[in-house]
Coordinates of C-alpha atoms and ligand atoms in Angstrom, one line a residue:
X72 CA 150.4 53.5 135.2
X73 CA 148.7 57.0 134.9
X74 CA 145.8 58.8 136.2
X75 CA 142.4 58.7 134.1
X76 CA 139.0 60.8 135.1
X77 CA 135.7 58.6 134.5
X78 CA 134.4 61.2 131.8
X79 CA 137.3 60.1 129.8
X80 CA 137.4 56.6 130.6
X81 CA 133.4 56.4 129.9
X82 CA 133.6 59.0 127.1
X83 CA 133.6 56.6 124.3
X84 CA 134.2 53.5 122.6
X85 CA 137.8 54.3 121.2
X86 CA 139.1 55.6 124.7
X87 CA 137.7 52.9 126.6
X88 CA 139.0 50.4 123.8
X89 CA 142.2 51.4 124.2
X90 CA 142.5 51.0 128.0
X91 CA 140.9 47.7 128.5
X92 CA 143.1 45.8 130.2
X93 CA 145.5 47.9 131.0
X94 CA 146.5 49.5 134.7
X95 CA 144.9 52.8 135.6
X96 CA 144.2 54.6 138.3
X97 CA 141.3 56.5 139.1
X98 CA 140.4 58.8 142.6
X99 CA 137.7 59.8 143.6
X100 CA 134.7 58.9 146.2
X101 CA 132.3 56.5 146.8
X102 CA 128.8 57.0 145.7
X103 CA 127.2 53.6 145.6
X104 CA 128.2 50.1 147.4
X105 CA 125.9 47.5 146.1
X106 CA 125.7 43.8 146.7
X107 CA 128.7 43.9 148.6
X108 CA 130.7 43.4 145.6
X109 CA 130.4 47.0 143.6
X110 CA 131.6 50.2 145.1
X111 CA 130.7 53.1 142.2
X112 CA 132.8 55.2 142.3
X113 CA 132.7 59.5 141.1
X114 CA 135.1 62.0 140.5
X115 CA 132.8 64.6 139.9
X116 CA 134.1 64.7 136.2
X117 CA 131.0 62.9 135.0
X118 CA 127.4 62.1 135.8
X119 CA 128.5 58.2 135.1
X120 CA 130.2 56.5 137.9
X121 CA 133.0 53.8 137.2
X122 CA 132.1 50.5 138.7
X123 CA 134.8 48.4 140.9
X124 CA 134.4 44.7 141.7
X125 CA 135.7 43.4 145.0
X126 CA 135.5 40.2 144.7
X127 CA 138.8 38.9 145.8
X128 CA 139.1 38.1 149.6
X129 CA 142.1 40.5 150.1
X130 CA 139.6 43.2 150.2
X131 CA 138.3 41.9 153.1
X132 CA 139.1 44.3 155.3
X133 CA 138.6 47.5 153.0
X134 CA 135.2 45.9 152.6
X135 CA 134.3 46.8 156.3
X136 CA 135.4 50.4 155.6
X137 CA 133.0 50.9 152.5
X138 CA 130.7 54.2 153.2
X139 CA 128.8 56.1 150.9
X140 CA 130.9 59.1 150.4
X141 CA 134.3 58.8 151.4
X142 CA 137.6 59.2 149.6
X143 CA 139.4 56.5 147.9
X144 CA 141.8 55.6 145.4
X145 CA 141.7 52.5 142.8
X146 CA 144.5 50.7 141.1
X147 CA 143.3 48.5 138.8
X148 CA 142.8 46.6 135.7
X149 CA 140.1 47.7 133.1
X150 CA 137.9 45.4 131.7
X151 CA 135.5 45.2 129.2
X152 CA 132.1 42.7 130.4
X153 CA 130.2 41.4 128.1
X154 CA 127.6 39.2 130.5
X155 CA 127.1 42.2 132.4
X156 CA 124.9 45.5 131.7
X157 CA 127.4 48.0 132.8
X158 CA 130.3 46.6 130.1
X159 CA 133.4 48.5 131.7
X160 CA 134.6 47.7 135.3
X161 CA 137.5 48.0 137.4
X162 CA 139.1 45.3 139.1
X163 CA 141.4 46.5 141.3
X164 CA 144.5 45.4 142.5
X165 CA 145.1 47.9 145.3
X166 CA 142.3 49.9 147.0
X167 CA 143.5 53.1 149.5
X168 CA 140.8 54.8 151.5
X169 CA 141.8 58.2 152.5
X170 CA 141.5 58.9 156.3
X171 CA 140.0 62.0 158.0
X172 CA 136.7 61.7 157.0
X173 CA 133.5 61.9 159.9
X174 CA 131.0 59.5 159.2
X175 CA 128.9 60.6 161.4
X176 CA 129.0 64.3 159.6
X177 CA 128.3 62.8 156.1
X178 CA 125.6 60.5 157.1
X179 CA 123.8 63.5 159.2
X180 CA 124.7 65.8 156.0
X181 CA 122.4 66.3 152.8
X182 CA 124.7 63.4 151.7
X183 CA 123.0 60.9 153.2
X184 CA 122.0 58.4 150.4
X185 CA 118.2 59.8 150.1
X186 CA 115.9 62.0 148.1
X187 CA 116.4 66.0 149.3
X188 CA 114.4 68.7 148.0
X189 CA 116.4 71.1 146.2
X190 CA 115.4 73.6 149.0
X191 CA 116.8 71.4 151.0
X192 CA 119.9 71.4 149.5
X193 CA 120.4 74.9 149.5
X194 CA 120.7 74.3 153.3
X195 CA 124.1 73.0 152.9
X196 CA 125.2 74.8 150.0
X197 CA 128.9 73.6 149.8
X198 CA 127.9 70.6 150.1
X199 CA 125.5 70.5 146.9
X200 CA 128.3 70.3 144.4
X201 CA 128.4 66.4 145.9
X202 CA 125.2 65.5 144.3
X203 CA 123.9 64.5 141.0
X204 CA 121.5 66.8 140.4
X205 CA 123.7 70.2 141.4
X206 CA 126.7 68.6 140.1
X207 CA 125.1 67.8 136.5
X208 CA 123.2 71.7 136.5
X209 CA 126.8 73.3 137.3
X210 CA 128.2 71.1 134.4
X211 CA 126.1 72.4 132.0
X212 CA 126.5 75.8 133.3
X213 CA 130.3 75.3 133.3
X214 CA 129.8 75.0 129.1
X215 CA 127.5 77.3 128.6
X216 CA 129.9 80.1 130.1
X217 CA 132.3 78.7 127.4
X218 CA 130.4 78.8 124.6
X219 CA 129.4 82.2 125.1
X220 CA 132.8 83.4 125.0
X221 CA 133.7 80.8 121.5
X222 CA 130.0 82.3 119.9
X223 CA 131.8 86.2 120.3
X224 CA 135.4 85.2 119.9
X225 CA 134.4 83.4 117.0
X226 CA 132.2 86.4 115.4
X227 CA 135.2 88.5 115.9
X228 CA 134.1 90.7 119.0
X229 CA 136.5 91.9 121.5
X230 CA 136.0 91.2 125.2
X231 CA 136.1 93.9 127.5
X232 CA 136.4 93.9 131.6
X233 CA 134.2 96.2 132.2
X234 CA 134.5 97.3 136.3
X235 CA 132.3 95.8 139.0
X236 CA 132.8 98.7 141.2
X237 CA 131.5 102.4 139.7
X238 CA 129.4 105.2 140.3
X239 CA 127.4 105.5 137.4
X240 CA 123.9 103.6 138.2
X241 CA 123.3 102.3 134.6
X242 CA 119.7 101.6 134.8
X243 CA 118.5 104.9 136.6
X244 CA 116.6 102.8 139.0
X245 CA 117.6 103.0 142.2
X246 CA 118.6 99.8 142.6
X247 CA 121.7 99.7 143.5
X248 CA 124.7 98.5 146.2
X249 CA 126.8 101.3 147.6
X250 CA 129.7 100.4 148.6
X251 CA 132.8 102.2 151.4
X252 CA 136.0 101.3 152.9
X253 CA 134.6 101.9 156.2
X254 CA 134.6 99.9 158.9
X255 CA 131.5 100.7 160.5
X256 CA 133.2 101.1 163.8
X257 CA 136.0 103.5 162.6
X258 CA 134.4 106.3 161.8
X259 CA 137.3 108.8 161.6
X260 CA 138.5 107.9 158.2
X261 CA 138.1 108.8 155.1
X262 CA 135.9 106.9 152.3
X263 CA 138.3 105.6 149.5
X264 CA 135.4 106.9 147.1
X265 CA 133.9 109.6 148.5
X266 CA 130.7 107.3 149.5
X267 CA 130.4 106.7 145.7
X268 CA 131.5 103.8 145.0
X269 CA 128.4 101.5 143.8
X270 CA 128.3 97.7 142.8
X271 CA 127.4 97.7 139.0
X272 CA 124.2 97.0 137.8
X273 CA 125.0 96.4 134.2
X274 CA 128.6 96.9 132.1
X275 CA 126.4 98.7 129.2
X276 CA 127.1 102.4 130.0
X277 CA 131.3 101.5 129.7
X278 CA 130.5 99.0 127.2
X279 CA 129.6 101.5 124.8
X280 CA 132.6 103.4 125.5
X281 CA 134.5 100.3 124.1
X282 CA 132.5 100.3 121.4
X283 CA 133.5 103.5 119.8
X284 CA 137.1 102.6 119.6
X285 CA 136.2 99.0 119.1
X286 CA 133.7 98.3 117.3
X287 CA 132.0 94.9 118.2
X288 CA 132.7 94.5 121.7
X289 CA 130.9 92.2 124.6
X290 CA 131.4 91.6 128.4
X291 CA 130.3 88.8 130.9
X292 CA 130.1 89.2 134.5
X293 CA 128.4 89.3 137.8
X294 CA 126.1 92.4 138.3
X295 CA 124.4 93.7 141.7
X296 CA 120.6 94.5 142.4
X297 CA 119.8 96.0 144.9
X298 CA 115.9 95.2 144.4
X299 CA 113.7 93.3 147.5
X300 CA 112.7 90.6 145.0
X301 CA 112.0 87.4 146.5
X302 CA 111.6 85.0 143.4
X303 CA 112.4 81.8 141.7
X304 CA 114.5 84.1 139.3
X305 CA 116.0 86.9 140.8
X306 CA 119.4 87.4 142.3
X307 CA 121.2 90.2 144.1
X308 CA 124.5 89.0 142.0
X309 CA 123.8 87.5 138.4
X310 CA 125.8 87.1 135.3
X311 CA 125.1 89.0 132.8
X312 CA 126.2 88.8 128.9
X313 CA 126.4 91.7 127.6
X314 CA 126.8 93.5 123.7
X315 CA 127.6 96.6 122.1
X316 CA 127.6 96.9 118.1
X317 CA 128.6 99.9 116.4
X318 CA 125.9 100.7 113.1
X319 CA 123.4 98.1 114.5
X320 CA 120.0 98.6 114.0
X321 CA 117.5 97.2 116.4
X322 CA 116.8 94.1 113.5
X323 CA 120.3 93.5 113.6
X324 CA 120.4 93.4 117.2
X325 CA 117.5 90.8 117.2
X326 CA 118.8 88.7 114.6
X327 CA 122.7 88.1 116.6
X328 CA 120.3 87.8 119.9
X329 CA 118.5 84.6 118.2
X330 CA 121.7 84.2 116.3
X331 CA 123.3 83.2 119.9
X332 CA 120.9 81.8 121.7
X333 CA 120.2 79.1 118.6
X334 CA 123.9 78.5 118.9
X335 CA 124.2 78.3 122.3
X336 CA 121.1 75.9 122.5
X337 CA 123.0 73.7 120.1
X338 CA 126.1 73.6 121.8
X339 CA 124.0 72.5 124.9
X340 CA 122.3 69.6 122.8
X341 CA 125.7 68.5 121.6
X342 CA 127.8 69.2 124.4
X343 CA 125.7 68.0 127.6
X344 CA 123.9 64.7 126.7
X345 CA 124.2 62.7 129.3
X346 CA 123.4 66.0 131.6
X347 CA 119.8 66.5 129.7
X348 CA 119.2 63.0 129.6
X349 CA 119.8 62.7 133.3
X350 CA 117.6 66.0 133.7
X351 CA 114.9 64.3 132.2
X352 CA 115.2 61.4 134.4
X353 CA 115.4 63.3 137.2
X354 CA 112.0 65.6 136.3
X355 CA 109.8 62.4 135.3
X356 CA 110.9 61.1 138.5
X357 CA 109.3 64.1 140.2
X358 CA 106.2 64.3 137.9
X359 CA 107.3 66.6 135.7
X360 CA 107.4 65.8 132.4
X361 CA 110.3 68.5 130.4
X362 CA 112.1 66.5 127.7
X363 CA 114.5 68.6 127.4
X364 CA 115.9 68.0 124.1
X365 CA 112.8 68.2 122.5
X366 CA 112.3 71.8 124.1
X367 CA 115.7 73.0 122.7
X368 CA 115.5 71.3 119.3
X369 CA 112.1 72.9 119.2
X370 CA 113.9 76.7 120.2
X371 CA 116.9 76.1 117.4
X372 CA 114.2 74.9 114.8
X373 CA 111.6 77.6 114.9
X374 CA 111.0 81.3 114.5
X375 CA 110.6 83.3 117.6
X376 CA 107.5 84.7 117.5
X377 CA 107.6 88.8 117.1
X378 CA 105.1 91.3 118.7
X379 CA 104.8 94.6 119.5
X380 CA 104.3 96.1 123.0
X381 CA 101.3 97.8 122.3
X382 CA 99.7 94.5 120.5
X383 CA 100.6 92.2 123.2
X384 CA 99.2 94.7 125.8
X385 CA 95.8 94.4 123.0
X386 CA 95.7 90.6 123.8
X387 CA 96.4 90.8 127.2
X388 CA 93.6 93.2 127.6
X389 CA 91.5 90.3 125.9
X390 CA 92.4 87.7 128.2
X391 CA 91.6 90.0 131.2
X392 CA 90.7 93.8 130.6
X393 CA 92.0 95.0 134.0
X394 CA 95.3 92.9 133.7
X395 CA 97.3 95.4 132.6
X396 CA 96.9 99.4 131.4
X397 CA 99.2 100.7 127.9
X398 CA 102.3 102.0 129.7
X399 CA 102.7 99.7 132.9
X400 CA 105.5 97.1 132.6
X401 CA 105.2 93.3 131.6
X402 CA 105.5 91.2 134.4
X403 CA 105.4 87.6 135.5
X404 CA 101.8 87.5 135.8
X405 CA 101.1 88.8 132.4
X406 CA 104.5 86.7 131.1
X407 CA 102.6 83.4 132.5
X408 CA 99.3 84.7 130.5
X409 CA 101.3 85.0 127.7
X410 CA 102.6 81.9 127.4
X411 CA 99.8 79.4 128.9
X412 CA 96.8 81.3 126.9
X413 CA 97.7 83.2 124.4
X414 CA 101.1 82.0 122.6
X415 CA 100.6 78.3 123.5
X416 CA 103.6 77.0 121.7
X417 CA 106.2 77.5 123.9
X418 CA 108.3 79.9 121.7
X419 CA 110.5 82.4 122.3
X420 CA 108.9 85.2 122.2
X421 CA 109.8 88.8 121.2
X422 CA 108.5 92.1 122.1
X423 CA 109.2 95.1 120.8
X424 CA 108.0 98.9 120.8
X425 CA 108.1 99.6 124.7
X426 CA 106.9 102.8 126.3
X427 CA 109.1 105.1 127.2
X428 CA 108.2 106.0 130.5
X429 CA 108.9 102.2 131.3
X430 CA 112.5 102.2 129.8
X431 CA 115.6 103.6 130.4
X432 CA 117.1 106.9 129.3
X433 CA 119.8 105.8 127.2
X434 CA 117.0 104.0 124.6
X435 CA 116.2 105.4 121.6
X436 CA 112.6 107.2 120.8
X437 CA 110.5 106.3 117.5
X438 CA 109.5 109.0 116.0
X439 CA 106.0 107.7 117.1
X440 CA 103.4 107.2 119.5
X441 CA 106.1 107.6 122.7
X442 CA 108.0 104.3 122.2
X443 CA 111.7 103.2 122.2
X444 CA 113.6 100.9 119.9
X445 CA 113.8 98.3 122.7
X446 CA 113.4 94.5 122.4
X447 CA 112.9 92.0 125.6
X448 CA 112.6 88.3 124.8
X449 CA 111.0 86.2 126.6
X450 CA 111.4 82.3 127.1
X451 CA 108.3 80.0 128.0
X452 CA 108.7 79.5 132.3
X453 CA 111.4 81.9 132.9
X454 CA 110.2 84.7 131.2
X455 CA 112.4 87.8 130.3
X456 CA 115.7 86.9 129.4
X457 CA 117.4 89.3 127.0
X458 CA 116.7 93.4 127.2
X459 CA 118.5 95.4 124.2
X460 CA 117.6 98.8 122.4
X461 CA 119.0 100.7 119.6
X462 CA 120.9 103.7 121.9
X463 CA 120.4 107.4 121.9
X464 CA 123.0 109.3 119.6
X465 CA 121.8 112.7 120.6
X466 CA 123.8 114.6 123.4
X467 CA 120.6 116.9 124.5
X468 CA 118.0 114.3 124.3
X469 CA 120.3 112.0 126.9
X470 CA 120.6 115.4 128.4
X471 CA 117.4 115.7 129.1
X472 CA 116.4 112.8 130.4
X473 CA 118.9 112.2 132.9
X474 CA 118.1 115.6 134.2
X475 CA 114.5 114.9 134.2
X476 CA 115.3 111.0 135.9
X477 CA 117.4 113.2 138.8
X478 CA 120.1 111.4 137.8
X479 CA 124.0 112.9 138.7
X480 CA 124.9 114.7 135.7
X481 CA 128.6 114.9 136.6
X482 CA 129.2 111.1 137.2
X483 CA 128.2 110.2 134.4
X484 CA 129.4 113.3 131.7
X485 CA 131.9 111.2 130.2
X486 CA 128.9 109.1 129.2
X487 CA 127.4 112.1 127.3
X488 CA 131.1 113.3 125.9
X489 CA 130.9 110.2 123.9
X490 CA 128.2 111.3 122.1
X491 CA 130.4 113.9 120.5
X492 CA 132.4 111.7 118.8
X493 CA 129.3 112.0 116.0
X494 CA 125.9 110.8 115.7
X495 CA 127.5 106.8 115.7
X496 CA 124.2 104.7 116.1
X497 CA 124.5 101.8 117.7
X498 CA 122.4 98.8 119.6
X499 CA 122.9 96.2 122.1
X500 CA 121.7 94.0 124.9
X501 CA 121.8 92.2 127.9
X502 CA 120.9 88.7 128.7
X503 CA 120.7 87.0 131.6
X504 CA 122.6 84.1 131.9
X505 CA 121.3 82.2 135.0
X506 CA 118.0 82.4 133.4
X507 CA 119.1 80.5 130.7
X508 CA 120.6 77.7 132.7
X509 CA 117.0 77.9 134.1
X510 CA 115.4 77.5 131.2
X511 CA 118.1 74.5 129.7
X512 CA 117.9 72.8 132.9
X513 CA 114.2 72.6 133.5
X514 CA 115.1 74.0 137.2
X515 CA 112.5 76.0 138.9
X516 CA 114.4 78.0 141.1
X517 CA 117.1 80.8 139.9
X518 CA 119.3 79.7 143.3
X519 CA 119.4 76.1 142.1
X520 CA 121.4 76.6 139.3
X521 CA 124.4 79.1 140.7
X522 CA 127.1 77.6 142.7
X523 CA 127.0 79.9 145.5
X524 CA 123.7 82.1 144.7
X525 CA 123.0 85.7 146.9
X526 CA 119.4 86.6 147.4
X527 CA 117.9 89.7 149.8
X528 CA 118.4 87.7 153.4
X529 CA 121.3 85.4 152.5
X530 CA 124.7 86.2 151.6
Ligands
4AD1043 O1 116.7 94.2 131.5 P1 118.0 94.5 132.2 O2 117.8 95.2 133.5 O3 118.9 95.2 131.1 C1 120.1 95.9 131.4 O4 120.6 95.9 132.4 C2 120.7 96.5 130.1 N1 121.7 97.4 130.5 C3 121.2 95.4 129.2 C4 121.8 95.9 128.0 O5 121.1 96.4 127.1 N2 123.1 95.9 127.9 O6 118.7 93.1 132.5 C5 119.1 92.2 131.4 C6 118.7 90.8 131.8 C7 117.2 90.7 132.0 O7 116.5 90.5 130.8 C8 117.1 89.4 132.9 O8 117.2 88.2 132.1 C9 118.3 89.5 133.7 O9 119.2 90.4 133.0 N3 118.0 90.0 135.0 C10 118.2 89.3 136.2 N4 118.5 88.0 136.4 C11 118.6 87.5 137.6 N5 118.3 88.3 138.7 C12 117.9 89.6 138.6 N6 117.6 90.3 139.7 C13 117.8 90.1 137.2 N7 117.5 91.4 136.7 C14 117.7 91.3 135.4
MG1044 MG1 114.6 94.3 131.4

């Protein structure tokens, strides 16, 4: 007699071939109790529920105990039937209903067998990982993260830890955590960091140190902002996949981003069937009509469309002159202008060429017209998803920036001493990864598709 999860009993013909009719056992919960003869039952393994039918009158009793969403444990036989729709059942010869559960908590919880708004959800947020439609988005999540690190592990690139907690503020804005050892009511100590410790807003800077002894490198973690941003896809703590790529060009730097998000849209399409096709269910249900599939195979099968900064600000400008002036930053606005009226086949799309002033110091100039060697790409109803440049190489031009951004020169020297190991160029990006799930998922909201997501106001 051994153990089985439903994904594997329901994963395929040959597995479920060669366990009909034999004992298994299976624990889980119970999610549906219909005509008082099926219980389905979850183990969270699996959107699919295994079906149990208490027919026989020693269940009696356990029949009176039957409640949507507490714990139980099924020995049974598995069988195969043919008259009915659902083909694999259990019929059980012992049925063991864990004690300690409240009723009256999981019936007065999001639980409850009913329709909750995803915002709704979020009001119970440990809870959420109970339901189909948080359970299935953290699923596909769960292989996404995976892939990424097969995609780099596979192309030969080494991983690096790069550290969540250090005082270089990689983006110059000032967005940023700081963080002490202080207990605010102890105020006689001393700081562990000197009040400098900060939460990292992006592995890039250390990154590239990796990257001169390493080559090909990548990391993937959380990262903190700081910024008052109060929208369906911003985080104070997202993941962020990052890449460094010694002798990259910014086309080469474009080609592995499309490179790896084609792969990892593949992946998806392989990997998480029954989690699109439940999606899909789940988004027609609410009016909205996403087939998913057909969005990704549409992604993996087609060019992403290419533009420069300057020529996309040109049909911008078109659509509405006083949008948007040369210089100022894309935003969501001008994102959703792009996509619903002027590239209307939802692409990705690539821009490249930004201004300066707009970007950060460690980008390389063109020659020309006071632009960097800087990509974003830009997914139709998310928006920006990768950033990436071609990096400085000079040691005066960072110099001179960092001066002129007010930025502390002495935290982040060891930065510059780099660039005396020789005029290495070099690219790389970063893309966020919760964005992506946003995108693959069809979900609206950035919080709805991180397990346990931290926004300005709720931690
Ligand atoms: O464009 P960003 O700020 O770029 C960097 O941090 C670079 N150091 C990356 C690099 O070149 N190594 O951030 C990269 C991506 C954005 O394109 C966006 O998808 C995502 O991170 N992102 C956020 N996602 C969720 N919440 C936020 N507050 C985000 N800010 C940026
Ligand atoms: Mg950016």
């Amino acid at each position: 007699m051994k153990k089985y999860s439903i994904k594997y009993i329901l994963s395929n013909k040959n597995i479920y071939k060669k366990l009909i009719n034999k004992i298994i056992i299976i624990q889980g919960w119970i999610k549906y109790y219909r005509n008082n003869i099926f219980i389905d039952i979850n183990d969270g393994t699996s959107i699919k529920n295994l079906q149990v039918l208490i027919k026989d009158k020693k269940f009696l009793s356990i029949k009176k105990k039957i409640n949507i969403g507490i714990p139980i444990k099924v020995i049974g036989i598995l069988v195969y039937q043919k008259k009915n729709k659902n083909k694999i059942e259990l019929i059980p010869n012992k049925i063991k209903i864990y004690k300690g559960y409240d009723l009256n908590y999981i019936n007065n919880s999001i639980l409850q067998n009913k329709y909750h708004k995803l915002s709704k959800l979020r009001e119970e947020i440990y809870l959420r990982f109970r339901t189909n439609i948080f359970s299935t988005i953290i699923r596909i999540r769960s292989i996404l993260f995976f892939e990424i690190h097969k995609f780099f592990y596979k192309n030969k690139y080494i991983y690096i830890n790069t550290p969540i907690i250090n005082k270089n503020n990689a983006e110059g804005a000032g967005e940023v955590f700081n963080i002490t050892s202080l207990d605010s009511n102890n105020k006689n100590l001393k700081d562990l960091f000197n009040n400098e410790g900060k939460l990292t807003v992006s592995g890039q800077l250390e990154l590239e140190s990796s990257m001169y002894g390493l080559g090909k490198v990548y990391t993937f973690g959380p990262v903190f902002r700081a910024e008052n941003s109060n929208t369906y896809k911003h985080l104070s703590e997202f993941w962020m996949l990052e890449s460094e790529i010694m002798y990259y060009k910014l086309k080469d730097i474009i080609n592995l981003a499309i490179k790896l998000i084609k792969y990892l849209l593949k992946k998806i399409l392989i990997k998480c069937k029954d989690e699109l096709f439940y999606l899909d269910q789940y988004h027609k249900k609410h009016n909205k009509f996403k087939d998913l599939n057909n969005r990704l195979k549409k992604i993996i099968n087609n060019k992403f469309i290419k533009i420069s900064y300057t020529n996309i600000i040109k049909l911008l400008k078109k659509e509405d002159n006083d949008i948007i002036k040369w210089g100022e930053d894309i935003g969501s606005i001008h994102e959703k202008i792009i996509f619903n009226n002027i590239f209307k086949k939802s692409l990705p799309i690539i821009i490249y060429n930004f201004p300066n002033k707009i970007k950060p110091f460690y980008m390389k100039r063109n020659k020309y017209n006071n632009t960097t060697k800087s990509i974003d790409i830009l997914l139709p109803g998310v928006g920006e998803i990768i950033g990436g440049s071609e990096r400085e190489t000079s040691y005066k031009k960072l110099l001179k920036r960092i001066k002129k951004n007010k930025m502390n020169v002495k935290n982040i020297n060891w930065y510059l001493n780099l660039r005396k190991l020789g005029k290495i160029y070099h690219s790389g990006f970063g893309l966020g990864v919760d964005r992506l799930i946003q995108f693959i998922t069809g979900i609206n909201n950035i919080r709805d598709v991180v397990p346990f997501p931290i926004y300005p106001g709720h931690i």
